[in-house]
Amino acid sequence: MRRTASIVVACAAGAAAVLPAAAPASAATPGLGLVVPVLAPMLPGQTGWVSTMWAATDDVCNVRVTASGTGVTVKYPANTATHSSLSRGDSLDKGRLDYAAFNVSLSTSNLLALVPLKLDYSYTAKAGGAASCTGIAYSGSVTATLPVVSATGDAVVQKTSSVTVPRATPIWSQLVFQSRKSGVDDLRITVSGGPAGLVVTYPGERAHTALNKGAGLAVGTDDFAAVRFDATGVAAGTYKLTVKLTYGTTTDTNDLTLVVS
């Protein structure tokens, strides 16, 4: 039976809230503020880019934002290194929105929780009519909430439910998988079942196929495994196959629909 992993979100109502563009959060520094204080959820052990949306009530420039939090490791874009700026540069015109992104890593011990992420920011409020970045410098901080969600069920989710292959010639197909939990190493995949005459082979004539980017699958990431289907001796139709996954001490099976055309 094909199994999937469901995701449970802490305080789902709050995490799902999307706030409209509003006045900046800090009255002391009125030129720039965080718009949406609840960030996109992440899984325990996941590493990924998180976006924070900002609004300007003045013309601002030299925008810099850093992030920190308990159990959180933060890295910044390569072109800024020690901080994040905005996606379209370090300036933002009055009344406009833009986002600053951070590469966030969570430890596997970060289970179901709402993690406070402190955002320290600074900018220059441009002097009226100034062509360059001159004006009054401001700084402040605001706290955003990073929901950490818990995945139940299998650690690996098979995202490909069906493949279509022609009778005329053998083809390679890609089966896509996603990891929802840590510890998915040395993932090996085999495909069995189906009609008589179907020939299934793997890269390098191995006894199994593996992920394209490497044996492991990081939390929250997708990768594919290649499988070659030769249906030249099979009648056109729809067939059920079994995909077997092994990693560590875990063995799991999922269904795969094969359509021979």
PDB file of C-alpha atoms in Angstrom:
ATOM      1  CA  MET A   1       0.000   0.000   0.000  1.00  0.00           C
ATOM      2  CA  ARG A   2       1.278   3.448  -0.887  1.00  0.00           C
ATOM      3  CA  ARG A   3       1.777   5.496   2.264  1.00  0.00           C
ATOM      4  CA  THR A   4       2.265   9.206   2.671  1.00  0.00           C
ATOM      5  CA  ALA A   5       3.465  11.458   5.470  1.00  0.00           C
ATOM      6  CA  SER A   6       1.186  14.085   6.910  1.00  0.00           C
ATOM      7  CA  ILE A   7       2.375  17.287   8.544  1.00  0.00           C
ATOM      8  CA  VAL A   8       1.141  18.663  11.849  1.00  0.00           C
ATOM      9  CA  VAL A   9       1.582  22.391  12.409  1.00  0.00           C
ATOM     10  CA  ALA A  10       1.914  24.002  15.815  1.00  0.00           C
ATOM     11  CA  CYS A  11      -0.842  26.552  16.409  1.00  0.00           C
ATOM     12  CA  ALA A  12      -2.030  26.102  12.847  1.00  0.00           C
ATOM     13  CA  ALA A  13      -4.398  29.034  12.907  1.00  0.00           C
ATOM     14  CA  GLY A  14      -1.609  31.431  13.814  1.00  0.00           C
ATOM     15  CA  ALA A  15       0.899  29.897  11.439  1.00  0.00           C
ATOM     16  CA  ALA A  16      -1.517  30.155   8.538  1.00  0.00           C
ATOM     17  CA  ALA A  17      -2.290  33.818   9.099  1.00  0.00           C
ATOM     18  CA  VAL A  18      -1.282  36.100   6.258  1.00  0.00           C
ATOM     19  CA  LEU A  19      -1.326  39.722   7.280  1.00  0.00           C
ATOM     20  CA  PRO A  20      -1.924  42.555   4.825  1.00  0.00           C
ATOM     21  CA  ALA A  21       0.743  45.174   4.218  1.00  0.00           C
ATOM     22  CA  ALA A  22       0.742  47.348   7.307  1.00  0.00           C
ATOM     23  CA  ALA A  23       2.674  50.100   8.974  1.00  0.00           C
ATOM     24  CA  PRO A  24       6.169  49.063  10.055  1.00  0.00           C
ATOM     25  CA  ALA A  25       6.330  47.192  13.337  1.00  0.00           C
ATOM     26  CA  SER A  26       8.609  49.628  15.193  1.00  0.00           C
ATOM     27  CA  ALA A  27       7.291  53.123  15.803  1.00  0.00           C
ATOM     28  CA  ALA A  28      10.788  54.233  16.832  1.00  0.00           C
ATOM     29  CA  THR A  29      12.126  53.540  13.349  1.00  0.00           C
ATOM     30  CA  PRO A  30       9.167  54.314  11.098  1.00  0.00           C
ATOM     31  CA  GLY A  31      10.773  54.028   7.692  1.00  0.00           C
ATOM     32  CA  LEU A  32      10.969  50.219   7.407  1.00  0.00           C
ATOM     33  CA  GLY A  33       9.068  47.373   9.049  1.00  0.00           C
ATOM     34  CA  LEU A  34       8.240  43.692   8.897  1.00  0.00           C
ATOM     35  CA  VAL A  35       4.903  42.995   7.209  1.00  0.00           C
ATOM     36  CA  VAL A  36       4.216  39.300   7.910  1.00  0.00           C
ATOM     37  CA  PRO A  37       5.464  38.151  11.336  1.00  0.00           C
ATOM     38  CA  VAL A  38       4.734  34.444  10.756  1.00  0.00           C
ATOM     39  CA  LEU A  39       7.222  32.720   8.438  1.00  0.00           C
ATOM     40  CA  ALA A  40       6.888  29.633   6.264  1.00  0.00           C
ATOM     41  CA  PRO A  41       7.019  26.419   8.351  1.00  0.00           C
ATOM     42  CA  MET A  42      10.025  24.102   8.401  1.00  0.00           C
ATOM     43  CA  LEU A  43      10.680  20.503   9.449  1.00  0.00           C
ATOM     44  CA  PRO A  44      13.023  19.372  12.271  1.00  0.00           C
ATOM     45  CA  GLY A  45      16.529  18.978  10.832  1.00  0.00           C
ATOM     46  CA  GLN A  46      15.665  20.920   7.681  1.00  0.00           C
ATOM     47  CA  THR A  47      17.893  23.491   5.988  1.00  0.00           C
ATOM     48  CA  GLY A  48      16.309  25.959   3.607  1.00  0.00           C
ATOM     49  CA  TRP A  49      15.746  29.550   2.574  1.00  0.00           C
ATOM     50  CA  VAL A  50      13.191  31.548   4.546  1.00  0.00           C
ATOM     51  CA  SER A  51      11.825  34.861   3.277  1.00  0.00           C
ATOM     52  CA  THR A  52      10.825  37.851   5.421  1.00  0.00           C
ATOM     53  CA  MET A  53       8.644  40.537   3.821  1.00  0.00           C
ATOM     54  CA  TRP A  54       9.340  44.226   4.513  1.00  0.00           C
ATOM     55  CA  ALA A  55       7.492  47.462   3.753  1.00  0.00           C
ATOM     56  CA  ALA A  56       8.841  51.005   3.495  1.00  0.00           C
ATOM     57  CA  THR A  57       7.009  54.184   4.546  1.00  0.00           C
ATOM     58  CA  ASP A  58       9.962  56.342   3.475  1.00  0.00           C
ATOM     59  CA  ASP A  59      12.529  56.016   0.734  1.00  0.00           C
ATOM     60  CA  VAL A  60      15.203  53.861   2.379  1.00  0.00           C
ATOM     61  CA  CYS A  61      18.602  52.501   1.390  1.00  0.00           C
ATOM     62  CA  ASN A  62      21.538  50.508   2.805  1.00  0.00           C
ATOM     63  CA  VAL A  63      19.065  47.969   4.218  1.00  0.00           C
ATOM     64  CA  ARG A  64      20.708  45.195   6.254  1.00  0.00           C
ATOM     65  CA  VAL A  65      18.984  42.422   8.200  1.00  0.00           C
ATOM     66  CA  THR A  66      20.404  39.641  10.388  1.00  0.00           C
ATOM     67  CA  ALA A  67      18.533  36.800  12.084  1.00  0.00           C
ATOM     68  CA  SER A  68      19.116  34.695  15.193  1.00  0.00           C
ATOM     69  CA  GLY A  69      17.209  32.204  17.311  1.00  0.00           C
ATOM     70  CA  THR A  70      17.613  29.352  19.785  1.00  0.00           C
ATOM     71  CA  GLY A  71      18.437  26.080  18.038  1.00  0.00           C
ATOM     72  CA  VAL A  72      18.713  27.901  14.715  1.00  0.00           C
ATOM     73  CA  THR A  73      21.781  28.339  12.508  1.00  0.00           C
ATOM     74  CA  VAL A  74      21.570  31.195  10.009  1.00  0.00           C
ATOM     75  CA  LYS A  75      23.611  31.829   6.875  1.00  0.00           C
ATOM     76  CA  TYR A  76      23.306  34.684   4.418  1.00  0.00           C
ATOM     77  CA  PRO A  77      23.500  35.117   0.624  1.00  0.00           C
ATOM     78  CA  ALA A  78      27.013  34.789  -0.757  1.00  0.00           C
ATOM     79  CA  ASN A  79      27.055  38.351  -2.107  1.00  0.00           C
ATOM     80  CA  THR A  80      26.448  39.871   1.350  1.00  0.00           C
ATOM     81  CA  ALA A  81      27.986  37.160   3.569  1.00  0.00           C
ATOM     82  CA  THR A  82      27.323  38.663   7.013  1.00  0.00           C
ATOM     83  CA  HIS A  83      23.780  39.906   6.509  1.00  0.00           C
ATOM     84  CA  SER A  84      20.845  39.792   4.154  1.00  0.00           C
ATOM     85  CA  SER A  85      19.545  42.691   2.117  1.00  0.00           C
ATOM     86  CA  LEU A  86      16.517  42.912  -0.164  1.00  0.00           C
ATOM     87  CA  SER A  87      15.923  40.829  -3.277  1.00  0.00           C
ATOM     88  CA  ARG A  88      16.200  43.819  -5.630  1.00  0.00           C
ATOM     89  CA  GLY A  89      19.117  45.508  -3.903  1.00  0.00           C
ATOM     90  CA  ASP A  90      19.559  47.396  -0.645  1.00  0.00           C
ATOM     91  CA  SER A  91      17.044  50.172  -1.382  1.00  0.00           C
ATOM     92  CA  LEU A  92      13.256  50.350  -1.164  1.00  0.00           C
ATOM     93  CA  ASP A  93      10.982  53.154  -2.283  1.00  0.00           C
ATOM     94  CA  LYS A  94       8.192  54.494  -0.109  1.00  0.00           C
ATOM     95  CA  GLY A  95       5.068  52.330  -0.286  1.00  0.00           C
ATOM     96  CA  ARG A  96       6.885  49.342  -1.795  1.00  0.00           C
ATOM     97  CA  LEU A  97       7.420  45.775  -0.536  1.00  0.00           C
ATOM     98  CA  ASP A  98      10.428  43.481  -0.880  1.00  0.00           C
ATOM     99  CA  TYR A  99      11.825  40.470   0.930  1.00  0.00           C
ATOM    100  CA  ALA A 100      15.055  39.539   2.693  1.00  0.00           C
ATOM    101  CA  ALA A 101      16.008  35.849   2.715  1.00  0.00           C
ATOM    102  CA  PHE A 102      17.995  33.729   5.170  1.00  0.00           C
ATOM    103  CA  ASN A 103      19.340  30.198   4.914  1.00  0.00           C
ATOM    104  CA  VAL A 104      18.079  28.590   8.107  1.00  0.00           C
ATOM    105  CA  SER A 105      19.121  25.229   9.564  1.00  0.00           C
ATOM    106  CA  LEU A 106      17.156  23.568  12.359  1.00  0.00           C
ATOM    107  CA  SER A 107      18.493  20.847  14.606  1.00  0.00           C
ATOM    108  CA  THR A 108      16.659  17.534  14.716  1.00  0.00           C
ATOM    109  CA  SER A 109      15.752  18.318  18.340  1.00  0.00           C
ATOM    110  CA  ASN A 110      13.582  21.242  17.175  1.00  0.00           C
ATOM    111  CA  LEU A 111      10.255  19.425  17.360  1.00  0.00           C
ATOM    112  CA  LEU A 112       6.738  20.849  17.194  1.00  0.00           C
ATOM    113  CA  ALA A 113       7.230  24.469  18.231  1.00  0.00           C
ATOM    114  CA  LEU A 114       6.899  28.133  17.371  1.00  0.00           C
ATOM    115  CA  VAL A 115      10.486  29.409  17.328  1.00  0.00           C
ATOM    116  CA  PRO A 116      11.070  33.140  17.869  1.00  0.00           C
ATOM    117  CA  LEU A 117      13.439  34.460  15.227  1.00  0.00           C
ATOM    118  CA  LYS A 118      14.953  37.817  16.137  1.00  0.00           C
ATOM    119  CA  LEU A 119      15.496  40.096  13.145  1.00  0.00           C
ATOM    120  CA  ASP A 120      17.935  42.975  13.669  1.00  0.00           C
ATOM    121  CA  TYR A 121      17.771  45.539  10.896  1.00  0.00           C
ATOM    122  CA  SER A 122      19.334  48.843   9.924  1.00  0.00           C
ATOM    123  CA  TYR A 123      18.815  51.280   7.079  1.00  0.00           C
ATOM    124  CA  THR A 124      19.199  54.887   6.006  1.00  0.00           C
ATOM    125  CA  ALA A 125      16.139  57.089   5.520  1.00  0.00           C
ATOM    126  CA  LYS A 126      17.078  59.026   2.405  1.00  0.00           C
ATOM    127  CA  ALA A 127      17.123  62.785   2.545  1.00  0.00           C
ATOM    128  CA  GLY A 128      14.459  64.324   0.338  1.00  0.00           C
ATOM    129  CA  GLY A 129      15.549  64.398  -3.283  1.00  0.00           C
ATOM    130  CA  ALA A 130      18.941  62.797  -2.557  1.00  0.00           C
ATOM    131  CA  ALA A 131      20.340  60.864  -5.514  1.00  0.00           C
ATOM    132  CA  SER A 132      22.779  58.929  -3.329  1.00  0.00           C
ATOM    133  CA  CYS A 133      22.277  57.031  -0.081  1.00  0.00           C
ATOM    134  CA  THR A 134      22.487  59.954   2.320  1.00  0.00           C
ATOM    135  CA  GLY A 135      20.222  60.708   5.240  1.00  0.00           C
ATOM    136  CA  ILE A 136      19.521  59.577   8.784  1.00  0.00           C
ATOM    137  CA  ALA A 137      20.623  56.093   9.895  1.00  0.00           C
ATOM    138  CA  TYR A 138      18.176  53.963  11.881  1.00  0.00           C
ATOM    139  CA  SER A 139      18.285  50.512  13.449  1.00  0.00           C
ATOM    140  CA  GLY A 140      15.863  48.290  15.299  1.00  0.00           C
ATOM    141  CA  SER A 141      14.745  44.737  15.919  1.00  0.00           C
ATOM    142  CA  VAL A 142      11.556  42.746  15.565  1.00  0.00           C
ATOM    143  CA  THR A 143      10.641  39.147  16.325  1.00  0.00           C
ATOM    144  CA  ALA A 144       9.147  36.831  13.706  1.00  0.00           C
ATOM    145  CA  THR A 145       7.695  33.394  14.414  1.00  0.00           C
ATOM    146  CA  LEU A 146       9.134  30.350  12.655  1.00  0.00           C
ATOM    147  CA  PRO A 147       6.737  27.371  12.939  1.00  0.00           C
ATOM    148  CA  VAL A 148       8.504  24.023  13.266  1.00  0.00           C
ATOM    149  CA  VAL A 149       6.187  21.290  12.054  1.00  0.00           C
ATOM    150  CA  SER A 150       6.216  17.570  12.768  1.00  0.00           C
ATOM    151  CA  ALA A 151       5.899  15.007  10.001  1.00  0.00           C
ATOM    152  CA  THR A 152       4.098  11.761  10.803  1.00  0.00           C
ATOM    153  CA  GLY A 153       4.297   8.587   8.794  1.00  0.00           C
ATOM    154  CA  ASP A 154       7.139   7.491   6.541  1.00  0.00           C
ATOM    155  CA  ALA A 155      10.409   9.392   6.477  1.00  0.00           C
ATOM    156  CA  VAL A 156      10.458   9.217   2.672  1.00  0.00           C
ATOM    157  CA  VAL A 157       7.462  10.204   0.561  1.00  0.00           C
ATOM    158  CA  GLN A 158       7.174   8.955  -3.011  1.00  0.00           C
ATOM    159  CA  LYS A 159       5.900  11.893  -5.078  1.00  0.00           C
ATOM    160  CA  THR A 160       5.662  10.023  -8.378  1.00  0.00           C
ATOM    161  CA  SER A 161       2.481   7.957  -8.454  1.00  0.00           C
ATOM    162  CA  SER A 162       2.466   6.917 -12.127  1.00  0.00           C
ATOM    163  CA  VAL A 163       4.702   6.700 -15.195  1.00  0.00           C
ATOM    164  CA  THR A 164       3.779   6.323 -18.857  1.00  0.00           C
ATOM    165  CA  VAL A 165       6.005   4.347 -21.213  1.00  0.00           C
ATOM    166  CA  PRO A 166       5.595   3.527 -24.907  1.00  0.00           C
ATOM    167  CA  ARG A 167       5.602   0.019 -26.330  1.00  0.00           C
ATOM    168  CA  ALA A 168       7.768   1.170 -29.225  1.00  0.00           C
ATOM    169  CA  THR A 169      11.018   1.656 -27.324  1.00  0.00           C
ATOM    170  CA  PRO A 170      12.481   1.347 -23.809  1.00  0.00           C
ATOM    171  CA  ILE A 171      12.733   4.635 -21.885  1.00  0.00           C
ATOM    172  CA  TRP A 172      14.209   5.970 -18.658  1.00  0.00           C
ATOM    173  CA  SER A 173      11.738   7.378 -16.144  1.00  0.00           C
ATOM    174  CA  GLN A 174      12.346   9.483 -13.049  1.00  0.00           C
ATOM    175  CA  LEU A 175      10.775   8.596  -9.705  1.00  0.00           C
ATOM    176  CA  VAL A 176      10.747  11.589  -7.341  1.00  0.00           C
ATOM    177  CA  PHE A 177      11.080  11.258  -3.571  1.00  0.00           C
ATOM    178  CA  GLN A 178      11.048  13.714  -0.675  1.00  0.00           C
ATOM    179  CA  SER A 179      12.462  13.301   2.821  1.00  0.00           C
ATOM    180  CA  ARG A 180      10.309  14.433   5.756  1.00  0.00           C
ATOM    181  CA  LYS A 181      12.628  13.239   8.530  1.00  0.00           C
ATOM    182  CA  SER A 182      16.354  13.010   9.199  1.00  0.00           C
ATOM    183  CA  GLY A 183      18.400   9.831   8.876  1.00  0.00           C
ATOM    184  CA  VAL A 184      17.602   8.978   5.257  1.00  0.00           C
ATOM    185  CA  ASP A 185      20.985   7.633   4.141  1.00  0.00           C
ATOM    186  CA  ASP A 186      22.002   5.088   1.511  1.00  0.00           C
ATOM    187  CA  LEU A 187      18.525   5.015  -0.029  1.00  0.00           C
ATOM    188  CA  ARG A 188      18.127   2.044  -2.378  1.00  0.00           C
ATOM    189  CA  ILE A 189      15.141   1.599  -4.647  1.00  0.00           C
ATOM    190  CA  THR A 190      13.824  -1.340  -6.644  1.00  0.00           C
ATOM    191  CA  VAL A 191      10.695  -1.758  -8.765  1.00  0.00           C
ATOM    192  CA  SER A 192       8.897  -5.089  -9.118  1.00  0.00           C
ATOM    193  CA  GLY A 193       5.629  -6.595 -10.278  1.00  0.00           C
ATOM    194  CA  GLY A 194       3.671  -5.738 -13.379  1.00  0.00           C
ATOM    195  CA  PRO A 195       2.890  -7.780 -16.485  1.00  0.00           C
ATOM    196  CA  ALA A 196       4.906 -10.609 -17.940  1.00  0.00           C
ATOM    197  CA  GLY A 197       7.401  -9.323 -20.461  1.00  0.00           C
ATOM    198  CA  LEU A 198       8.126  -6.066 -18.648  1.00  0.00           C
ATOM    199  CA  VAL A 199      11.869  -5.566 -18.147  1.00  0.00           C
ATOM    200  CA  VAL A 200      13.073  -3.155 -15.443  1.00  0.00           C
ATOM    201  CA  THR A 201      16.744  -2.157 -15.219  1.00  0.00           C
ATOM    202  CA  TYR A 202      18.787   0.385 -13.259  1.00  0.00           C
ATOM    203  CA  PRO A 203      21.775   2.651 -14.015  1.00  0.00           C
ATOM    204  CA  GLY A 204      25.096   0.883 -14.309  1.00  0.00           C
ATOM    205  CA  GLU A 205      23.353  -2.512 -14.459  1.00  0.00           C
ATOM    206  CA  ARG A 206      23.094  -2.433 -10.673  1.00  0.00           C
ATOM    207  CA  ALA A 207      20.593  -4.452  -8.669  1.00  0.00           C
ATOM    208  CA  HIS A 208      18.903  -1.256  -7.514  1.00  0.00           C
ATOM    209  CA  THR A 209      18.661   2.423  -8.365  1.00  0.00           C
ATOM    210  CA  ALA A 210      19.723   5.321  -6.166  1.00  0.00           C
ATOM    211  CA  LEU A 211      19.123   9.031  -5.916  1.00  0.00           C
ATOM    212  CA  ASN A 212      20.575  11.303  -8.555  1.00  0.00           C
ATOM    213  CA  LYS A 213      22.396  13.686  -6.180  1.00  0.00           C
ATOM    214  CA  GLY A 214      23.771  11.112  -3.769  1.00  0.00           C
ATOM    215  CA  ALA A 215      22.822   8.313  -1.417  1.00  0.00           C
ATOM    216  CA  GLY A 216      21.332  10.566   1.269  1.00  0.00           C
ATOM    217  CA  LEU A 217      18.283  12.805   1.197  1.00  0.00           C
ATOM    218  CA  ALA A 218      18.267  15.907   3.388  1.00  0.00           C
ATOM    219  CA  VAL A 219      15.103  16.831   5.266  1.00  0.00           C
ATOM    220  CA  GLY A 220      12.594  18.721   3.150  1.00  0.00           C
ATOM    221  CA  THR A 221      14.409  18.137  -0.146  1.00  0.00           C
ATOM    222  CA  ASP A 222      13.427  16.290  -3.330  1.00  0.00           C
ATOM    223  CA  ASP A 223      15.534  14.078  -5.562  1.00  0.00           C
ATOM    224  CA  PHE A 224      14.842  11.518  -8.257  1.00  0.00           C
ATOM    225  CA  ALA A 225      15.945   8.002  -9.045  1.00  0.00           C
ATOM    226  CA  ALA A 226      16.161   6.745 -12.643  1.00  0.00           C
ATOM    227  CA  VAL A 227      14.514   3.485 -13.744  1.00  0.00           C
ATOM    228  CA  ARG A 228      14.491   2.048 -17.259  1.00  0.00           C
ATOM    229  CA  PHE A 229      11.272   0.402 -18.404  1.00  0.00           C
ATOM    230  CA  ASP A 230      11.233  -1.894 -21.445  1.00  0.00           C
ATOM    231  CA  ALA A 231       7.590  -2.574 -22.338  1.00  0.00           C
ATOM    232  CA  THR A 232       8.162  -3.703 -25.932  1.00  0.00           C
ATOM    233  CA  GLY A 233       6.777  -7.142 -25.059  1.00  0.00           C
ATOM    234  CA  VAL A 234       3.783  -5.872 -23.092  1.00  0.00           C
ATOM    235  CA  ALA A 235       0.223  -5.190 -24.205  1.00  0.00           C
ATOM    236  CA  ALA A 236      -1.047  -1.629 -23.894  1.00  0.00           C
ATOM    237  CA  GLY A 237      -2.819  -1.068 -20.590  1.00  0.00           C
ATOM    238  CA  THR A 238      -2.502   0.055 -16.981  1.00  0.00           C
ATOM    239  CA  TYR A 239      -0.561  -2.035 -14.455  1.00  0.00           C
ATOM    240  CA  LYS A 240       0.340  -1.870 -10.774  1.00  0.00           C
ATOM    241  CA  LEU A 241       3.990  -2.043  -9.729  1.00  0.00           C
ATOM    242  CA  THR A 242       5.640  -2.062  -6.297  1.00  0.00           C
ATOM    243  CA  VAL A 243       8.437   0.333  -5.364  1.00  0.00           C
ATOM    244  CA  LYS A 244      10.611  -0.913  -2.517  1.00  0.00           C
ATOM    245  CA  LEU A 245      12.702   1.536  -0.499  1.00  0.00           C
ATOM    246  CA  THR A 246      15.462   0.591   1.920  1.00  0.00           C
ATOM    247  CA  TYR A 247      17.502   3.006   4.052  1.00  0.00           C
ATOM    248  CA  GLY A 248      19.207   2.254   7.334  1.00  0.00           C
ATOM    249  CA  THR A 249      17.136  -0.436   9.045  1.00  0.00           C
ATOM    250  CA  THR A 250      13.913   0.688   7.332  1.00  0.00           C
ATOM    251  CA  THR A 251      12.132  -1.058   4.475  1.00  0.00           C
ATOM    252  CA  ASP A 252       9.041   0.479   2.921  1.00  0.00           C
ATOM    253  CA  THR A 253       6.886  -0.165  -0.133  1.00  0.00           C
ATOM    254  CA  ASN A 254       4.716   2.099  -2.282  1.00  0.00           C
ATOM    255  CA  ASP A 255       2.493   1.569  -5.295  1.00  0.00           C
ATOM    256  CA  LEU A 256       3.386   2.814  -8.770  1.00  0.00           C
ATOM    257  CA  THR A 257       0.963   2.869 -11.699  1.00  0.00           C
ATOM    258  CA  LEU A 258       2.516   1.930 -15.046  1.00  0.00           C
ATOM    259  CA  VAL A 259       0.677   3.056 -18.171  1.00  0.00           C
ATOM    260  CA  VAL A 260       1.852   1.294 -21.330  1.00  0.00           C
ATOM    261  CA  SER A 261       0.751   3.156 -24.459  1.00  0.00           C
TER     262      SER A 261
END
